[in-house]
XYZ file of C-alpha atoms in Angstrom:
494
model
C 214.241 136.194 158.216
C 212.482 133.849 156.172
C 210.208 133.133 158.748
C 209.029 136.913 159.047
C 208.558 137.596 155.228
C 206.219 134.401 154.983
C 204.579 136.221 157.952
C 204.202 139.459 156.371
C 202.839 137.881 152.854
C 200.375 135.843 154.564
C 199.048 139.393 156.426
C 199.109 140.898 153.777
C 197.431 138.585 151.832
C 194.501 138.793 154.249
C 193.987 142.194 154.113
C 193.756 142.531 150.078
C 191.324 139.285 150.360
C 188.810 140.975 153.055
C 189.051 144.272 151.428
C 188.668 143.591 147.634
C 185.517 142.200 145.480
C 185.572 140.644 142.654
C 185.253 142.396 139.170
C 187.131 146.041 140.493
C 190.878 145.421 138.642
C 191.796 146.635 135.933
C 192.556 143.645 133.999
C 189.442 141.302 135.368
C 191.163 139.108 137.425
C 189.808 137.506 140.404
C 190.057 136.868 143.792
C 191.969 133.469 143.794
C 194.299 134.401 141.108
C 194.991 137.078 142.849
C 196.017 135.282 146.294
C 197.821 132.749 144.288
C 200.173 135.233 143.179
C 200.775 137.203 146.638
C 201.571 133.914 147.940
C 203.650 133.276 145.475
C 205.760 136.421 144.728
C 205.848 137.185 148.249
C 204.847 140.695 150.145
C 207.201 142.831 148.130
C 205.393 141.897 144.043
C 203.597 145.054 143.672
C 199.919 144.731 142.976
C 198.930 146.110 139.766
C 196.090 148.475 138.984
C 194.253 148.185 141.719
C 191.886 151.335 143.102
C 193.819 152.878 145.986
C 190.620 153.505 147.660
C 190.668 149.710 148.998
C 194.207 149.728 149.898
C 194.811 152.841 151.601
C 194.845 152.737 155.784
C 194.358 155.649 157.645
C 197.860 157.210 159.006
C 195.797 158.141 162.380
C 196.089 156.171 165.774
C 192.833 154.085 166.413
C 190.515 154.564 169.274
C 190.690 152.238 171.633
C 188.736 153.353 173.937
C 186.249 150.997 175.082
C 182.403 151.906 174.463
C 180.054 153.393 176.650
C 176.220 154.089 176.934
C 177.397 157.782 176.300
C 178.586 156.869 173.287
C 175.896 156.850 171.491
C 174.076 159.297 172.662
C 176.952 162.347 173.366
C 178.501 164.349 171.056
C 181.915 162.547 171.617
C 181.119 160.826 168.388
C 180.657 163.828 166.803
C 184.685 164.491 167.339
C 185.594 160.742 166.398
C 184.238 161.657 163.142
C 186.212 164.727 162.905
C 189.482 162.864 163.840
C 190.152 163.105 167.443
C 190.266 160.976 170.234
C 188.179 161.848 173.325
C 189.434 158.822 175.382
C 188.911 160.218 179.442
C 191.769 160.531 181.538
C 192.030 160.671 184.985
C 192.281 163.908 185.574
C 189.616 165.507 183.082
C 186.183 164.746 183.541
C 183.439 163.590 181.034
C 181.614 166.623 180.360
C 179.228 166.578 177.675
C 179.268 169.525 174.992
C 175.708 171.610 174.930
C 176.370 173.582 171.831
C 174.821 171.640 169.560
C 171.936 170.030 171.972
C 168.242 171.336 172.422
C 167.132 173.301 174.677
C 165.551 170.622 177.113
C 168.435 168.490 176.632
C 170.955 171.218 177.139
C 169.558 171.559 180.691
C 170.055 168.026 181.432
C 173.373 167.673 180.227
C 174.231 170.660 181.830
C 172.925 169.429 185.392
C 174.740 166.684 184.626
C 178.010 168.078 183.958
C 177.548 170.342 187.014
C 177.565 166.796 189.315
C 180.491 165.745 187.142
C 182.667 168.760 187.632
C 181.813 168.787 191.422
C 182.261 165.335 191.691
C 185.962 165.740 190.628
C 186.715 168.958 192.544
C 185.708 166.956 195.891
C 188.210 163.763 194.489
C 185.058 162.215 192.285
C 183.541 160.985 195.503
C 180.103 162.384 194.977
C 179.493 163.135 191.556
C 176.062 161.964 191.305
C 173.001 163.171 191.852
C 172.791 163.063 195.572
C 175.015 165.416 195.931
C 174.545 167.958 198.492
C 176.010 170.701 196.455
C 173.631 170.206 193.203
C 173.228 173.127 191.569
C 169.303 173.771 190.857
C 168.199 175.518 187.864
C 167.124 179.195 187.890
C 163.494 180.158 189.316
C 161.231 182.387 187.180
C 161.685 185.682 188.663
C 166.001 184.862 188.228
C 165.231 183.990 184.788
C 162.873 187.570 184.151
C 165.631 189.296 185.757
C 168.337 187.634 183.146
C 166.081 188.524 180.140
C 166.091 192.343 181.546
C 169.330 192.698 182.019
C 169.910 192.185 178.451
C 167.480 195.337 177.632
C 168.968 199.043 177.770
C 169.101 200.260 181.511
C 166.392 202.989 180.910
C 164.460 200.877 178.558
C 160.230 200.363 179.841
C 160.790 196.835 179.040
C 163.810 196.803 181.085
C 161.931 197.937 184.159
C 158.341 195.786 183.436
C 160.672 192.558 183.406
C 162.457 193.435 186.509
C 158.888 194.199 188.581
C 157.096 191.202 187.018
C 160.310 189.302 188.541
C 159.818 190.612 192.127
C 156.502 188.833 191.859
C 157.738 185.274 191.451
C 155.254 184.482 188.702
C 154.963 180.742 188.927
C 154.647 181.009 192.444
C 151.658 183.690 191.793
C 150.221 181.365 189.053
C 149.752 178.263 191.754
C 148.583 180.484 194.342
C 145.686 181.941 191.952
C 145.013 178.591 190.621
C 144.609 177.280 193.915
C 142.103 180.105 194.819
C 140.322 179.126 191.613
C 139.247 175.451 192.009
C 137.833 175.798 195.182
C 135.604 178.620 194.035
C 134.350 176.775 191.357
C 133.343 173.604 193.499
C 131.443 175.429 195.420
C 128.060 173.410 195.578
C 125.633 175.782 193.910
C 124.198 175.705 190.309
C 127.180 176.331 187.489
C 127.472 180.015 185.631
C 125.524 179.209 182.956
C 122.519 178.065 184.747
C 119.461 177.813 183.575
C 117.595 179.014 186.293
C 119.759 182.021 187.049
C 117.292 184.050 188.337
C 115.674 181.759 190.491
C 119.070 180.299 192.593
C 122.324 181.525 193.518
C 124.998 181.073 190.676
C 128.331 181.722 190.770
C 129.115 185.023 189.202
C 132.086 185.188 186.527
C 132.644 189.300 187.717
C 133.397 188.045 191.321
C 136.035 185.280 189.670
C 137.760 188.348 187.836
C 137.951 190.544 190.740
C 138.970 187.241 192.724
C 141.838 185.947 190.947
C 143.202 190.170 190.037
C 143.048 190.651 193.854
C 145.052 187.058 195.155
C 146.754 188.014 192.013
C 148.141 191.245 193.387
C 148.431 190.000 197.129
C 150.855 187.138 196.368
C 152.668 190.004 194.145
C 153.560 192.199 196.948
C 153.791 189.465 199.285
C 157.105 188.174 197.327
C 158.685 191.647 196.296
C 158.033 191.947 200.307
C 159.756 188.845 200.483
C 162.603 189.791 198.097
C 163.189 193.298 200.043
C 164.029 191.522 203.241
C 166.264 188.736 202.092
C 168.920 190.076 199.150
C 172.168 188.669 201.324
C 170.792 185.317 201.041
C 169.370 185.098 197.753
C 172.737 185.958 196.482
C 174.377 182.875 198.648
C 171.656 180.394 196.813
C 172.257 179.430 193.116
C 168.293 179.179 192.324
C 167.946 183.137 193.385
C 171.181 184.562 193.289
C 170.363 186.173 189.354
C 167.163 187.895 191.121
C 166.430 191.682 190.060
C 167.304 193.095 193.564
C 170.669 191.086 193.951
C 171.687 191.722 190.434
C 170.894 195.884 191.626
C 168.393 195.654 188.151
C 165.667 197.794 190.513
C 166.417 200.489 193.467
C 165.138 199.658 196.886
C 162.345 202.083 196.989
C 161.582 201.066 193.063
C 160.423 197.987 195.228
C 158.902 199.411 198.015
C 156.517 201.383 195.739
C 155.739 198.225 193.789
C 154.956 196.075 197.245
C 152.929 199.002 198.838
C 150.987 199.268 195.644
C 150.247 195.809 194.475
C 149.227 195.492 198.278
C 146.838 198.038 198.731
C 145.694 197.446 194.888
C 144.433 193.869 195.925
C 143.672 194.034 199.130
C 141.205 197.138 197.537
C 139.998 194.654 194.718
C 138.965 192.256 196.887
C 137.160 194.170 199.804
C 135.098 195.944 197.009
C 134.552 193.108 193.759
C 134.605 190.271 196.300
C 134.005 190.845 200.158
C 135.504 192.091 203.485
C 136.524 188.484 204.819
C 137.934 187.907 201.268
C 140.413 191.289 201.765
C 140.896 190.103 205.108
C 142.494 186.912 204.541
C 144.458 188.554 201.724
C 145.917 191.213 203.619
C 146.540 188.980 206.166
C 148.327 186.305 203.879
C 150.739 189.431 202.835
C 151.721 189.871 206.459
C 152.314 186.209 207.473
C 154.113 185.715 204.446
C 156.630 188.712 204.461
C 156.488 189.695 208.509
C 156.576 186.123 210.013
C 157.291 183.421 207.667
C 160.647 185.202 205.886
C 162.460 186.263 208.856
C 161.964 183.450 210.812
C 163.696 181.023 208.095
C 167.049 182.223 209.899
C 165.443 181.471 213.623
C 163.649 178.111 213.462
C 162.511 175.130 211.284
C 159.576 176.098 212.153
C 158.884 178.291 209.133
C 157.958 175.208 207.092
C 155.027 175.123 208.424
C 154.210 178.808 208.762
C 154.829 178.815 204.881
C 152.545 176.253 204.596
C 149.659 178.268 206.167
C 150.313 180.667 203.655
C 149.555 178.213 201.472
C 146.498 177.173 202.804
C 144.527 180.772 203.087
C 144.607 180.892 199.487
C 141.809 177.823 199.089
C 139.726 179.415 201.909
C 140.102 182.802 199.971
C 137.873 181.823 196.952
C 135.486 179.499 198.709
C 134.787 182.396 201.111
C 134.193 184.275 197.840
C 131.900 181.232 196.677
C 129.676 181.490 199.928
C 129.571 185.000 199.728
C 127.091 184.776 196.619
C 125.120 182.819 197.949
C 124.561 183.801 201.684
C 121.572 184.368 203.193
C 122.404 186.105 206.691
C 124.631 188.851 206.868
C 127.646 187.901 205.123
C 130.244 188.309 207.608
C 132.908 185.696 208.287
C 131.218 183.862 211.127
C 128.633 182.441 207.829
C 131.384 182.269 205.256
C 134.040 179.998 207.581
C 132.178 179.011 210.314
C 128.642 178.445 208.784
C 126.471 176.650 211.193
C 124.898 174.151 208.714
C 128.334 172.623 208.288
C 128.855 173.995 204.428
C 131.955 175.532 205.037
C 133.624 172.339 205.700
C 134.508 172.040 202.303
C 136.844 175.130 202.322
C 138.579 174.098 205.365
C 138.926 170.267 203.307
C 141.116 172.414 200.474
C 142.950 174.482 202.450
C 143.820 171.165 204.682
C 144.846 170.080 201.331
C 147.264 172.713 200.377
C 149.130 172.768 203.811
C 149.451 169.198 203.620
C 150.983 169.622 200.480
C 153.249 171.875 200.902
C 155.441 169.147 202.904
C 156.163 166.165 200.880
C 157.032 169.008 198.109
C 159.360 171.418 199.991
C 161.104 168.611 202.116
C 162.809 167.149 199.093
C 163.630 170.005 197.178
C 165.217 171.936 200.341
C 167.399 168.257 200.688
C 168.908 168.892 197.122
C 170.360 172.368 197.949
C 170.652 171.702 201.898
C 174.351 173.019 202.056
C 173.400 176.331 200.388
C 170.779 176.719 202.884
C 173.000 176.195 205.334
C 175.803 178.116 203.884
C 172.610 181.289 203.859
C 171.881 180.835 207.015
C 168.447 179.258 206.765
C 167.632 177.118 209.346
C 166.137 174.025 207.581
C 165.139 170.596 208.599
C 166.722 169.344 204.861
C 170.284 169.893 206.740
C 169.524 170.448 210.468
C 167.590 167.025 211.089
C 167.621 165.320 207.649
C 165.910 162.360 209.374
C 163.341 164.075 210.820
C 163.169 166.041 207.052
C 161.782 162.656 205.318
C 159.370 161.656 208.577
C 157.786 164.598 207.708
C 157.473 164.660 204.280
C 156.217 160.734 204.628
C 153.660 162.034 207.555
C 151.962 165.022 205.218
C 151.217 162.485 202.373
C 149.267 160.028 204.289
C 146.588 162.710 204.977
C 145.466 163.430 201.407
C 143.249 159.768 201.074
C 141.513 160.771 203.953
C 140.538 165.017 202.767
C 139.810 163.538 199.336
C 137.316 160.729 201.068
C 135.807 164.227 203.203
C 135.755 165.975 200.602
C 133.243 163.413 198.982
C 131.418 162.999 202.260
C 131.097 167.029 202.655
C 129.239 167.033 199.094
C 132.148 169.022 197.613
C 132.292 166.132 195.045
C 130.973 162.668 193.804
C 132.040 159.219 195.638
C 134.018 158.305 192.833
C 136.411 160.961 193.566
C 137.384 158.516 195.788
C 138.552 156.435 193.537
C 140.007 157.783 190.830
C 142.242 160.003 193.425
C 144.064 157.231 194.989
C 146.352 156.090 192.456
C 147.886 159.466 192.563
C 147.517 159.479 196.572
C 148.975 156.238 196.531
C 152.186 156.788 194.469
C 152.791 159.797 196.665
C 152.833 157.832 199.475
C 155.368 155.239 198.159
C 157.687 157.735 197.223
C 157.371 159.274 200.484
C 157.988 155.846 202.050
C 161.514 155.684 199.361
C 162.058 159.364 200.367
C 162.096 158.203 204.344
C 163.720 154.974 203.737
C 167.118 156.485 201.752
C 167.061 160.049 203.742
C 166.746 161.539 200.051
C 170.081 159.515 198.581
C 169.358 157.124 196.150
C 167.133 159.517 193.831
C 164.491 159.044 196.407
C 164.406 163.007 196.844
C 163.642 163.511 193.255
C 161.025 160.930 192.607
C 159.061 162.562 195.603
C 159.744 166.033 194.000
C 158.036 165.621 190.934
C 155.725 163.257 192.447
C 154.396 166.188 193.927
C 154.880 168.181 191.123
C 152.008 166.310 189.434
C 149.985 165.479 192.199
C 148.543 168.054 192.902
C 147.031 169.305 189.540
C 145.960 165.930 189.060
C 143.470 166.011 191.887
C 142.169 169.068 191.266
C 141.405 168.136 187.750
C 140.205 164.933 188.990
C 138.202 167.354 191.548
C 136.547 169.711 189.049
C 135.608 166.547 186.748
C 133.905 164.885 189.562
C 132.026 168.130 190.703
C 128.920 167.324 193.189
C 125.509 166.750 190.526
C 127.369 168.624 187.489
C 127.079 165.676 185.656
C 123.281 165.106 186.613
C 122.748 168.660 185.311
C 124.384 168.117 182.284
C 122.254 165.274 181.500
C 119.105 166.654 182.455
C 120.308 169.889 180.256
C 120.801 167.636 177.297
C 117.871 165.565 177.623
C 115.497 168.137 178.297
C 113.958 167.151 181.740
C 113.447 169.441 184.700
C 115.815 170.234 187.388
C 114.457 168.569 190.750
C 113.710 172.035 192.026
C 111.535 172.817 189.080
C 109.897 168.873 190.057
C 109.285 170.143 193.676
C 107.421 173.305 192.820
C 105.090 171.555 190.638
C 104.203 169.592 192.687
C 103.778 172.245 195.744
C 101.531 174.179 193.154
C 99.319 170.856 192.605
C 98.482 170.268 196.195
């Protein structure tokens, strides 16, 4: 008995020492007085006059749960401020709260609570983030049709949401874009030229006229698209909010909008631009919609019909490009098959964008390959995953060798050559990762958004490195004559 009251003293003696300074009692004394007397009056003297703020000991169990990464970073330590314990159990998963988070980090902590929760349905066997069940976030036109469902039912922006959705915006946005940069390398003199008058320029009425038209194609081409495949969009978690699954529009609400964006562009391009320009539109509208969407339930094949869809676009504005400045009769024999070989450029870009197409599907199809499969779409991500990554590895080893034709075609300057094969090259090794793992091991996301930013980054790196622009931009500054201006001269001297 004796034995445990010394005990007690002593721990109690410990705790007034490491809790108390000196100078805060009441009657001045200090620390060593103060210990002298604990030890000896033993645990039960009462101490006098001192705060209760450096005595009292919270009532409430500690946390003893060990700490993680995610503690510092989660808002569990948000609710170990407010007096709870969070400690994870077996049998509830670790799911982040997104209340409180911003927007950007919402969505990731949401993704990754979507892998946790799946994880621990399945026995927590997969819950990471090559699982084949991943949810993916919302496209555009799911998101557009979300927004105008919030809108009254007969409201005008109710409906303009819902048909700006049936045109898959983003989608429509990269296929202008890539309609754009090949018009504008095409090698003649820049708008502002100079010299209008006396050479072909490129004219900025035949850009508008381009990029409304391919605009308007790729519109109807995806409402098309839409129309035909509502079953499995709804069986998908990236398209399953979309305006025609969600009933937002009637069916013939988006047969009226497909018919009329078609003819509309198709119109816009034969007449601003020219007839092998509407041809190739119209023709990009029915590969799309009448070949490429019903055969995703037939073959893997429609990989790479999609990606010829993917290539007309290029051809489309350097078509448009050689149709200002041709000198025969204009008809698509001179604008894609020119004799003098300056067509080869066009082909180069649209080589470009059906190579491209591949290393960026192939990995996004493998994170959603069991939805796919649950649709009904037959593709390689889930029917030959091996053969999935030999393809995506195959498609990226072709872009060193457009970008070095490219420069040899007189698209654009040598050093194109250069500066495009970091962004080649890291392509390639995440190809190589993405065909080494079979897309486990993150190797399916690195190639994703390796994709994701290579191609703007060579056609930036394109444009900047434009055939002579620089030459004329010095010889603008400086004063001094273009070299056709040199060569008449000197005609007119001899």
């Amino acid at each position: 008995m004796e034995l445990s009251k010394r005990s007690a003293s002593k721990e109690m003696t410990s705790i007034v020492c490491s809790r108390l300074r000196s100078g805060v009692f009441d009657n001045s004394a200090c620390r060593q007085c103060t210990k002298r007397a604990l030890l000896k009056g033993g645990a039960e003297r009462p101490v006098p006059n001192y705060p209760a703020r450096f005595f009292t000991r919270s009532t409430q169990p500690r946390n003893t749960t060990p700490l993680r990464t995610g503690y510092f970073v989660s808002n569990g330590l948000l609710a170990r401020f407010n007096g709870t314990n969070v400690a994870p159990t077996a049998s509830t998963p670790d799911v982040t709260d997104t209340s409180t988070l911003l927007p950007h980090r919402r969505r990731q902590a949401e993704r990754r609570n979507a892998a946790v929760l799946s994880g621990a349905g399945s026995g927590g066997s997969s819950a990471t983030s090559d699982a084949p069940t991943a949810t993916m976030a919302p496209d555009a036109s799911s998101l557009l049709a979300a927004a105008a469902a919030q809108h009254p039912a007969d409201s005008l922006r109710r409906k303009l949401s819902s048909l700006l959705s049936l045109s898959k915006p983003r989608l429509t946005v990269l296929v202008v874009l890539s309609a754009m940069v090949p018009y504008a390398l095409y090698p003649v003199p820049a708008f502002l030229s100079t010299a209008a008058t006396a050479t072909p320029s490129l004219s900025p009425l035949t850009l508008l006229f381009l990029t409304t038209g391919t605009t308007l194609c790729s519109a109807a081409a995806n409402a098309l698209n839409m129309l035909y495949e509502p079953d499995t969009d709804a069986k998908m978690s990236r398209t399953r909010a979309r305006p025609l699954v969600r009933r937002l529009l009637t069916t013939k609400a988006a047969i009226l909008f497909a018919v009329g964006c078609g003819a509309a562009g198709t119109l816009a391009l034969y007449w601003g631009v020219n007839p092998t320009v509407a041809f190739l539109g119209a023709s990009n509208i029915a590969i799309y919609a009448g070949m490429y969407t019903p055969l995703k339930r037939l073959s893997v094949l429609n990989t790479w019909v999609g990606a010829i869809v993917g290539g007309i676009p290029p051809l489309m504005g350097w078509a448009a490009a050689a149709g200002e400045s041709a000198t025969a009769d204009g008809t698509w024999r001179e604008l894609l098959f020119a004799s003098d070989g300056s067509s080869l450029g066009g082909w180069l870009f649209a080589s470009l964008l059906f190579a491209w197409q591949f290393p960026h599907f192939m990995p996004l199809s493998w994170g959603i390959r069991e939805e796919y499969k649950a649709a009904g779409l037959r593709m390689l991500a889930w029917t030959n995953p091996a053969r999935n990554s030999r393809v995506a590895l195959r498609y990226s080893l072709v872009f060193i060798p457009i970008c070095l034709g490219l420069c040899a075609a007189g698209v654009t300057e040598w050093s194109f050559a250069v500066t495009s094969a970091p962004v080649n090259l890291w392509l390639v090794a995440e190809a190589v990762k993405f065909w080494k793992h079979e897309g486990h091991k993150g190797s399916a996301k690195g190639l994703f958004w390796a994709s994701v930013w290579h191609l703007p980054v060579v056609m930036v790196l394109a444009l900047a490195q434009k055939k002579g622009m620089w030459g004329r931009v010095w010889r603008s500054v400086m004063g001094e004559p273009e070299e056709d201006e040199l060569e008449e001269f000197y005609d007119e001297e001899d």
